[in-house]
């Protein structure tokens, strides 16, 4: 399956939008990402395998349009107001929000993220500002956080040549300047502690963004993070802007691309206190996935608890019954069959019925499960307190730091009673 269909599939399976619209003409809408890309000539289905591939000529025109837009001083002066599209008024709030994000990330989630040379055992720390413009983020965020050296990557010669003067002598001596598009930028492997990508991913095609993020992942030192901070749309999957060859993606769309690039989210929050006229702006810190599903061993040590609640290592007892795949296990147990007219594997109704009957009979038998805490926990009542405390900590953190709109009490809900549902409740 080609990348565009992979992204659509991820969005559809999660119940998210795949339709979009044009930024200038409200009458121009697209029923899907595929329709937008095919209609604009960005992808074609002319490969020998019949998959949709990026159109080289349209891709070239895409980047030329963006380059010409930002090189035109009438569109973007080499000032903070220019690079922020006339919104210099939000720069201070933006940088403060980003600084709070990084400090929280460092203090509470990612203590191994090294920002200063001292934290890094005397080794200089490095950051990369992608889509740097004149270096606003390097000057206002990365270098003040204690980063030793910043690399600024910007495709516009006019803007990047203005960066040293904007940064001033104090900071420009700590920076290196790269005039290239992100689609062509190759970070050095195992080099950066933080790669900051702000208000620029919309100028990369999906294919190039996935490739770029993969290269960024390889460019991180141990403990480092890739951070994306960008506009998102809420009512559609994307908003296409033909005037500067850019696309605003939905938050799930960005996460789908990150997933395809082999990244996972470490921490994310939305920027607060921006004007209502500005799209919602998430800040997303990501790291490379450490291992794929195929790396997981079928037989591996885990943890259990003895009668005193002490953790002790055990081994899975079923080491003599190992299936080579999920399909083999399900076919061997009769859970699925491949007898449908289309030749696809479907759930076997009779085996399904037996599956649930077996589970029902087991839990209804008091000799297997007494109607007590020890019974419903399979003899592990000793872990109940730790389990509940851990769950409570999780919910409090979720409420305080990620989902403040989650209402737990009647008071928080404006006097309306709150409700919860416990599934598989036992007693």
Short mmCIF file of C-alpha atoms in Angstrom, two decimals:
data_model
loop_
_atom_site.label_atom_id
_atom_site.label_comp_id
_atom_site.label_asym_id
_atom_site.label_seq_id
_atom_site.Cartn_x
_atom_site.Cartn_y
_atom_site.Cartn_z
CA UNK A 1 0.00 0.00 0.00
CA UNK A 2 1.38 3.43 -0.91
CA UNK A 3 2.02 6.08 1.74
CA UNK A 4 -1.10 8.18 1.01
CA UNK A 5 -3.39 5.19 1.43
CA UNK A 6 -1.49 4.08 4.54
CA UNK A 7 -2.11 7.48 6.13
CA UNK A 8 -5.78 7.45 5.12
CA UNK A 9 -6.12 3.95 6.53
CA UNK A 10 -4.64 5.01 9.88
CA UNK A 11 -7.04 7.98 10.04
CA UNK A 12 -10.13 5.97 9.04
CA UNK A 13 -9.41 3.16 11.49
CA UNK A 14 -9.16 5.72 14.29
CA UNK A 15 -12.42 7.39 13.23
CA UNK A 16 -10.76 10.61 12.03
CA UNK A 17 -11.53 12.82 9.04
CA UNK A 18 -9.89 12.28 5.65
CA UNK A 19 -11.73 15.02 3.72
CA UNK A 20 -10.34 18.51 3.23
CA UNK A 21 -10.84 21.93 1.68
CA UNK A 22 -9.08 24.78 -0.07
CA UNK A 23 -7.91 27.71 2.04
CA UNK A 24 -8.93 30.40 -0.45
CA UNK A 25 -12.02 29.02 -2.19
CA UNK A 26 -14.67 27.65 0.18
CA UNK A 27 -16.35 25.97 -2.78
CA UNK A 28 -13.34 23.73 -3.42
CA UNK A 29 -13.53 20.63 -1.23
CA UNK A 30 -11.99 17.18 -1.38
CA UNK A 31 -13.59 13.95 -0.22
CA UNK A 32 -10.24 12.43 0.68
CA UNK A 33 -6.49 12.97 0.79
CA UNK A 34 -6.15 10.74 -2.27
CA UNK A 35 -8.63 12.85 -4.25
CA UNK A 36 -6.78 16.08 -3.39
CA UNK A 37 -3.40 14.66 -4.34
CA UNK A 38 -4.59 13.03 -7.55
CA UNK A 39 -6.54 16.13 -8.58
CA UNK A 40 -3.53 18.37 -8.01
CA UNK A 41 -1.19 15.97 -9.77
CA UNK A 42 0.87 15.34 -6.64
CA UNK A 43 0.51 11.58 -6.98
CA UNK A 44 -0.17 9.26 -9.89
CA UNK A 45 -0.97 5.57 -10.22
CA UNK A 46 1.35 4.84 -13.13
CA UNK A 47 3.89 2.67 -11.31
CA UNK A 48 4.26 -0.93 -12.55
CA UNK A 49 2.70 -2.13 -9.29
CA UNK A 50 -0.27 0.22 -9.70
CA UNK A 51 0.49 2.06 -6.47
CA UNK A 52 0.28 5.82 -6.21
CA UNK A 53 3.64 7.54 -6.29
CA UNK A 54 4.82 11.11 -5.91
CA UNK A 55 4.85 12.99 -9.23
CA UNK A 56 8.37 14.37 -9.70
CA UNK A 57 7.32 17.36 -11.82
CA UNK A 58 4.49 18.41 -9.51
CA UNK A 59 6.81 17.97 -6.54
CA UNK A 60 9.36 20.28 -8.17
CA UNK A 61 6.66 22.89 -8.82
CA UNK A 62 5.40 22.55 -5.23
CA UNK A 63 8.79 23.47 -3.76
CA UNK A 64 9.44 26.18 -6.35
CA UNK A 65 6.14 27.88 -5.45
CA UNK A 66 6.98 27.83 -1.75
CA UNK A 67 10.51 29.05 -2.38
CA UNK A 68 9.32 31.94 -4.56
CA UNK A 69 6.71 32.93 -1.97
CA UNK A 70 9.19 33.23 0.91
CA UNK A 71 11.91 34.82 -1.20
CA UNK A 72 9.51 37.64 -2.13
CA UNK A 73 10.04 40.39 0.45
CA UNK A 74 6.51 41.69 -0.11
CA UNK A 75 5.23 38.40 1.34
CA UNK A 76 7.76 38.11 4.17
CA UNK A 77 10.09 40.81 5.45
CA UNK A 78 13.24 39.59 7.21
CA UNK A 79 11.76 40.50 10.59
CA UNK A 80 9.88 38.69 13.36
CA UNK A 81 6.63 40.16 12.03
CA UNK A 82 7.52 38.97 8.54
CA UNK A 83 8.35 35.37 9.42
CA UNK A 84 5.23 35.18 11.61
CA UNK A 85 2.96 36.40 8.82
CA UNK A 86 2.06 39.66 10.52
CA UNK A 87 1.63 38.10 13.98
CA UNK A 88 4.70 39.47 15.76
CA UNK A 89 2.35 40.10 18.68
CA UNK A 90 2.31 36.37 19.51
CA UNK A 91 6.08 35.80 19.41
CA UNK A 92 6.67 36.36 23.13
CA UNK A 93 3.76 34.11 24.14
CA UNK A 94 4.88 31.49 21.65
CA UNK A 95 8.44 31.38 22.97
CA UNK A 96 7.28 31.37 26.60
CA UNK A 97 4.89 28.50 25.85
CA UNK A 98 7.67 26.56 24.15
CA UNK A 99 10.07 27.20 27.04
CA UNK A 100 7.46 25.99 29.56
CA UNK A 101 6.96 22.89 27.42
CA UNK A 102 10.67 22.03 27.30
CA UNK A 103 11.19 22.70 31.01
CA UNK A 104 8.22 20.48 31.91
CA UNK A 105 9.42 17.78 29.51
CA UNK A 106 12.89 17.88 31.04
CA UNK A 107 11.74 17.96 34.69
CA UNK A 108 8.88 15.46 34.62
CA UNK A 109 9.10 13.19 31.60
CA UNK A 110 12.53 13.26 29.97
CA UNK A 111 15.22 13.93 32.60
CA UNK A 112 17.82 12.38 30.27
CA UNK A 113 17.29 15.25 27.78
CA UNK A 114 20.50 17.26 27.98
CA UNK A 115 20.14 21.00 27.38
CA UNK A 116 23.38 22.34 28.84
CA UNK A 117 27.00 21.31 28.49
CA UNK A 118 27.14 20.70 32.24
CA UNK A 119 24.19 18.29 32.09
CA UNK A 120 25.92 16.51 29.21
CA UNK A 121 29.09 15.76 31.20
CA UNK A 122 31.07 18.62 29.70
CA UNK A 123 30.18 17.70 26.11
CA UNK A 124 28.60 20.56 24.07
CA UNK A 125 24.87 20.16 23.43
CA UNK A 126 23.41 20.77 20.00
CA UNK A 127 20.03 21.80 18.63
CA UNK A 128 18.67 22.21 15.12
CA UNK A 129 16.04 24.82 14.22
CA UNK A 130 14.26 23.66 11.06
CA UNK A 131 12.54 26.27 8.91
CA UNK A 132 14.56 28.77 10.88
CA UNK A 133 13.84 31.96 8.95
CA UNK A 134 15.95 34.58 10.72
CA UNK A 135 16.57 32.40 13.81
CA UNK A 136 13.69 33.52 16.03
CA UNK A 137 13.45 30.18 17.89
CA UNK A 138 17.22 29.81 18.30
CA UNK A 139 17.51 33.30 19.78
CA UNK A 140 14.35 33.24 21.88
CA UNK A 141 14.25 29.61 23.02
CA UNK A 142 17.02 27.14 22.26
CA UNK A 143 20.12 29.17 23.13
CA UNK A 144 18.58 30.73 26.28
CA UNK A 145 17.77 27.19 27.47
CA UNK A 146 21.51 26.56 27.58
CA UNK A 147 22.08 24.76 24.26
CA UNK A 148 25.75 25.12 23.29
CA UNK A 149 25.36 25.16 19.52
CA UNK A 150 22.41 25.70 17.17
CA UNK A 151 22.21 24.75 13.51
CA UNK A 152 19.72 26.87 11.55
CA UNK A 153 18.21 25.27 8.43
CA UNK A 154 16.28 27.55 6.06
CA UNK A 155 15.61 27.32 2.29
CA UNK A 156 15.37 31.09 1.73
CA UNK A 157 18.80 32.69 1.11
CA UNK A 158 17.30 36.10 1.87
CA UNK A 159 16.06 35.08 5.31
CA UNK A 160 19.00 32.95 6.42
CA UNK A 161 21.46 35.68 5.41
CA UNK A 162 19.60 38.02 7.79
CA UNK A 163 19.91 35.61 10.71
CA UNK A 164 23.42 36.55 12.00
CA UNK A 165 22.46 40.22 12.40
CA UNK A 166 19.16 39.31 14.08
CA UNK A 167 20.90 36.89 16.45
CA UNK A 168 23.61 39.39 17.37
CA UNK A 169 27.22 38.67 18.22
CA UNK A 170 26.35 36.91 21.46
CA UNK A 171 24.36 34.16 19.77
CA UNK A 172 25.48 34.12 16.11
CA UNK A 173 28.91 32.83 17.16
CA UNK A 174 27.14 29.75 18.57
CA UNK A 175 25.26 29.04 15.34
CA UNK A 176 25.85 27.44 11.98
CA UNK A 177 23.70 28.29 8.96
CA UNK A 178 22.44 25.88 6.30
CA UNK A 179 20.57 27.24 3.27
CA UNK A 180 18.61 24.21 2.06
CA UNK A 181 15.10 22.83 2.00
CA UNK A 182 14.15 20.30 4.66
CA UNK A 183 13.35 17.80 1.90
CA UNK A 184 17.09 17.81 1.12
CA UNK A 185 18.55 18.34 4.60
CA UNK A 186 20.51 15.40 5.99
CA UNK A 187 21.11 15.67 9.76
CA UNK A 188 24.33 14.10 10.91
CA UNK A 189 23.71 10.79 12.68
CA UNK A 190 23.67 10.76 16.50
CA UNK A 191 24.32 14.50 16.60
CA UNK A 192 21.46 16.58 18.06
CA UNK A 193 19.89 16.72 21.50
CA UNK A 194 16.81 18.50 20.23
CA UNK A 195 15.49 19.11 16.71
CA UNK A 196 12.88 21.88 16.71
CA UNK A 197 10.51 22.01 13.70
CA UNK A 198 8.06 24.92 13.88
CA UNK A 199 5.57 26.30 11.37
CA UNK A 200 7.24 24.60 8.43
CA UNK A 201 5.98 21.00 7.99
CA UNK A 202 3.10 22.27 5.84
CA UNK A 203 5.61 23.06 3.11
CA UNK A 204 6.73 19.43 2.84
CA UNK A 205 4.78 16.79 0.95
CA UNK A 206 3.70 13.76 2.98
CA UNK A 207 6.35 11.54 1.40
CA UNK A 208 9.11 14.05 2.01
CA UNK A 209 7.94 14.77 5.55
CA UNK A 210 8.05 11.06 6.45
CA UNK A 211 11.55 10.77 4.96
CA UNK A 212 12.70 13.93 6.72
CA UNK A 213 11.41 12.77 10.11
CA UNK A 214 13.14 9.42 9.63
CA UNK A 215 16.42 11.28 9.05
CA UNK A 216 15.76 13.45 12.11
CA UNK A 217 15.23 10.34 14.23
CA UNK A 218 18.61 9.03 13.12
CA UNK A 219 20.15 12.41 13.93
CA UNK A 220 19.22 12.31 17.62
CA UNK A 221 21.60 11.55 20.44
CA UNK A 222 20.47 9.19 23.17
CA UNK A 223 17.76 10.97 25.16
CA UNK A 224 17.14 13.53 22.41
CA UNK A 225 13.76 14.53 21.00
CA UNK A 226 12.21 15.81 17.79
CA UNK A 227 9.68 18.57 18.49
CA UNK A 228 7.00 19.65 16.03
CA UNK A 229 5.06 22.84 16.73
CA UNK A 230 2.64 23.77 13.98
CA UNK A 231 -0.87 24.77 13.00
CA UNK A 232 -3.61 22.15 12.89
CA UNK A 233 -7.17 22.15 11.52
CA UNK A 234 -10.08 20.66 13.45
CA UNK A 235 -13.11 20.28 11.16
CA UNK A 236 -11.26 18.61 8.26
CA UNK A 237 -8.15 16.47 7.76
CA UNK A 238 -6.34 19.16 5.79
CA UNK A 239 -6.57 22.67 4.39
CA UNK A 240 -4.63 23.16 1.13
CA UNK A 241 -3.16 26.56 0.26
CA UNK A 242 -2.24 26.86 -3.41
CA UNK A 243 -0.82 30.38 -3.10
CA UNK A 244 2.30 29.30 -1.19
CA UNK A 245 2.13 25.52 -1.81
CA UNK A 246 1.40 24.46 1.75
CA UNK A 247 -1.05 22.29 3.65
CA UNK A 248 -2.35 22.56 7.20
CA UNK A 249 -2.94 19.06 8.55
CA UNK A 250 -5.16 17.90 11.39
CA UNK A 251 -3.53 16.74 14.61
CA UNK A 252 -4.34 13.06 13.86
CA UNK A 253 -2.92 13.52 10.33
CA UNK A 254 0.40 14.74 11.79
CA UNK A 255 0.48 11.83 14.23
CA UNK A 256 -0.21 9.38 11.38
CA UNK A 257 2.79 10.76 9.49
CA UNK A 258 4.96 10.53 12.61
CA UNK A 259 3.87 6.92 13.05
CA UNK A 260 4.88 6.10 9.48
CA UNK A 261 8.26 7.74 10.18
CA UNK A 262 8.87 5.42 13.13
CA UNK A 263 8.36 8.06 15.83
CA UNK A 264 6.25 7.92 18.95
CA UNK A 265 4.97 10.75 21.13
CA UNK A 266 6.79 11.37 24.40
CA UNK A 267 4.68 14.35 25.47
CA UNK A 268 2.35 16.82 23.82
CA UNK A 269 0.24 19.81 24.72
CA UNK A 270 -1.48 22.66 22.90
CA UNK A 271 -0.17 26.23 22.98
CA UNK A 272 -2.46 28.46 25.03
CA UNK A 273 -3.47 32.12 24.75
CA UNK A 274 -3.15 32.54 20.99
CA UNK A 275 -5.73 34.71 19.16
CA UNK A 276 -8.86 32.82 18.04
CA UNK A 277 -8.02 33.64 14.41
CA UNK A 278 -4.98 31.33 14.61
CA UNK A 279 -5.27 27.60 14.06
CA UNK A 280 -4.82 25.39 17.17
CA UNK A 281 -1.09 24.82 17.69
CA UNK A 282 0.10 21.59 19.33
CA UNK A 283 3.65 21.07 20.60
CA UNK A 284 4.67 17.43 20.14
CA UNK A 285 7.87 15.90 21.48
CA UNK A 286 8.75 12.59 19.84
CA UNK A 287 11.42 9.91 19.97
CA UNK A 288 12.28 6.97 17.71
CA UNK A 289 10.44 3.76 18.47
CA UNK A 290 12.92 1.49 20.17
CA UNK A 291 11.73 -1.70 18.56
CA UNK A 292 9.08 -2.94 16.17
CA UNK A 293 6.49 -5.61 16.92
CA UNK A 294 8.64 -8.13 15.05
CA UNK A 295 11.38 -7.63 17.65
CA UNK A 296 9.18 -8.88 20.49
CA UNK A 297 10.18 -12.38 21.58
CA UNK A 298 7.40 -14.99 22.02
CA UNK A 299 9.08 -16.25 25.22
CA UNK A 300 10.34 -13.56 27.57
CA UNK A 301 10.76 -12.86 31.28
CA UNK A 302 8.12 -10.75 32.96
CA UNK A 303 7.15 -9.85 36.51
CA UNK A 304 4.84 -11.40 39.06
CA UNK A 305 4.29 -10.94 42.78
CA UNK A 306 4.66 -13.46 45.59
CA UNK A 307 2.18 -13.82 48.46
CA UNK A 308 3.83 -10.88 50.22
CA UNK A 309 3.48 -8.60 47.22
CA UNK A 310 7.21 -8.74 46.43
CA UNK A 311 8.16 -8.53 42.76
CA UNK A 312 9.85 -11.65 41.40
CA UNK A 313 10.86 -12.70 37.87
CA UNK A 314 8.97 -15.58 36.24
CA UNK A 315 8.87 -17.13 32.79
CA UNK A 316 5.85 -17.69 30.63
CA UNK A 317 4.71 -21.27 31.35
CA UNK A 318 3.52 -22.01 27.80
CA UNK A 319 7.02 -22.15 26.29
CA UNK A 320 6.18 -25.51 24.63
CA UNK A 321 3.28 -23.97 22.69
CA UNK A 322 4.63 -21.15 20.57
CA UNK A 323 2.87 -19.95 17.41
CA UNK A 324 4.95 -18.31 14.71
CA UNK A 325 2.23 -15.71 14.04
CA UNK A 326 -1.18 -14.48 15.16
CA UNK A 327 -2.66 -16.00 12.01
CA UNK A 328 -1.18 -19.44 12.77
CA UNK A 329 -2.55 -19.34 16.32
CA UNK A 330 -6.04 -18.31 15.22
CA UNK A 331 -6.22 -20.75 12.32
CA UNK A 332 -4.88 -23.60 14.46
CA UNK A 333 -7.46 -22.95 17.17
CA UNK A 334 -10.27 -22.58 14.64
CA UNK A 335 -10.89 -18.94 15.55
CA UNK A 336 -10.63 -17.82 11.93
CA UNK A 337 -11.08 -19.54 8.59
CA UNK A 338 -10.39 -18.58 5.00
CA UNK A 339 -13.63 -19.91 3.50
CA UNK A 340 -15.27 -16.59 2.64
CA UNK A 341 -16.18 -16.01 -1.06
CA UNK A 342 -13.49 -13.31 -1.19
CA UNK A 343 -10.88 -15.66 0.28
CA UNK A 344 -10.39 -13.45 3.34
CA UNK A 345 -10.11 -14.86 6.85
CA UNK A 346 -13.26 -14.45 8.90
CA UNK A 347 -14.22 -15.16 12.50
CA UNK A 348 -15.63 -18.66 13.01
CA UNK A 349 -19.04 -18.25 14.67
CA UNK A 350 -19.02 -21.63 16.42
CA UNK A 351 -15.49 -21.20 17.82
CA UNK A 352 -16.42 -17.68 18.89
CA UNK A 353 -19.41 -19.03 20.83
CA UNK A 354 -17.25 -21.69 22.50
CA UNK A 355 -14.62 -19.04 23.37
CA UNK A 356 -17.09 -16.93 25.32
CA UNK A 357 -18.82 -19.95 26.89
CA UNK A 358 -15.48 -21.18 28.23
CA UNK A 359 -14.68 -17.80 29.73
CA UNK A 360 -18.16 -17.50 31.24
CA UNK A 361 -18.02 -20.97 32.81
CA UNK A 362 -14.56 -20.31 34.25
CA UNK A 363 -15.53 -17.09 36.04
CA UNK A 364 -18.89 -18.45 37.20
CA UNK A 365 -17.11 -21.34 38.97
CA UNK A 366 -16.44 -20.16 42.54
CA UNK A 367 -13.51 -22.54 42.83
CA UNK A 368 -11.76 -20.45 40.15
CA UNK A 369 -12.86 -17.05 41.43
CA UNK A 370 -14.35 -16.24 44.83
CA UNK A 371 -16.42 -13.04 44.99
CA UNK A 372 -13.61 -11.22 46.79
CA UNK A 373 -10.78 -8.88 45.85
CA UNK A 374 -8.38 -11.82 46.02
CA UNK A 375 -10.71 -13.83 43.80
CA UNK A 376 -11.18 -11.29 41.02
CA UNK A 377 -7.42 -10.62 41.02
CA UNK A 378 -6.59 -14.30 40.63
CA UNK A 379 -5.01 -14.60 44.06
CA UNK A 380 -3.10 -11.33 43.84
CA UNK A 381 -5.01 -9.18 46.33
CA UNK A 382 -1.58 -7.99 47.49
CA UNK A 383 -1.24 -5.78 44.38
CA UNK A 384 -4.68 -4.16 44.60
CA UNK A 385 -3.56 -1.08 46.55
CA UNK A 386 -0.60 -0.42 44.24
CA UNK A 387 -2.78 -0.94 41.19
CA UNK A 388 -5.40 1.56 42.35
CA UNK A 389 -2.81 4.12 43.44
CA UNK A 390 -1.08 3.85 40.07
CA UNK A 391 -4.38 4.31 38.25
CA UNK A 392 -5.25 7.33 40.42
CA UNK A 393 -1.85 8.92 39.68
CA UNK A 394 -2.44 8.32 35.98
CA UNK A 395 -5.85 10.02 36.00
CA UNK A 396 -4.61 12.97 38.05
CA UNK A 397 -1.67 13.49 35.67
CA UNK A 398 -3.98 13.18 32.66
CA UNK A 399 -6.37 15.75 34.15
CA UNK A 400 -3.65 18.21 35.25
CA UNK A 401 -1.30 18.12 32.29
CA UNK A 402 -2.93 16.73 29.17
CA UNK A 403 -6.75 16.71 29.35
CA UNK A 404 -7.90 19.57 31.62
CA UNK A 405 -11.37 19.39 30.03
CA UNK A 406 -11.89 15.94 31.59
CA UNK A 407 -14.58 16.50 34.23
CA UNK A 408 -14.35 14.24 37.28
CA UNK A 409 -16.55 16.03 39.80
CA UNK A 410 -20.01 17.54 39.63
CA UNK A 411 -18.49 20.91 40.48
CA UNK A 412 -16.06 20.73 37.55
CA UNK A 413 -18.96 19.78 35.30
CA UNK A 414 -20.97 22.92 36.09
CA UNK A 415 -23.30 21.19 38.53
CA UNK A 416 -24.09 18.32 36.18
CA UNK A 417 -23.44 14.84 37.65
CA UNK A 418 -20.43 13.09 36.15
CA UNK A 419 -20.62 9.45 35.09
CA UNK A 420 -18.15 6.61 34.64
CA UNK A 421 -18.40 3.06 33.35
CA UNK A 422 -16.29 0.18 34.78
CA UNK A 423 -16.03 -2.59 32.18
CA UNK A 424 -15.31 -6.12 33.38
CA UNK A 425 -16.26 -4.91 36.84
CA UNK A 426 -16.29 -8.18 38.78
CA UNK A 427 -17.61 -7.43 42.21
#
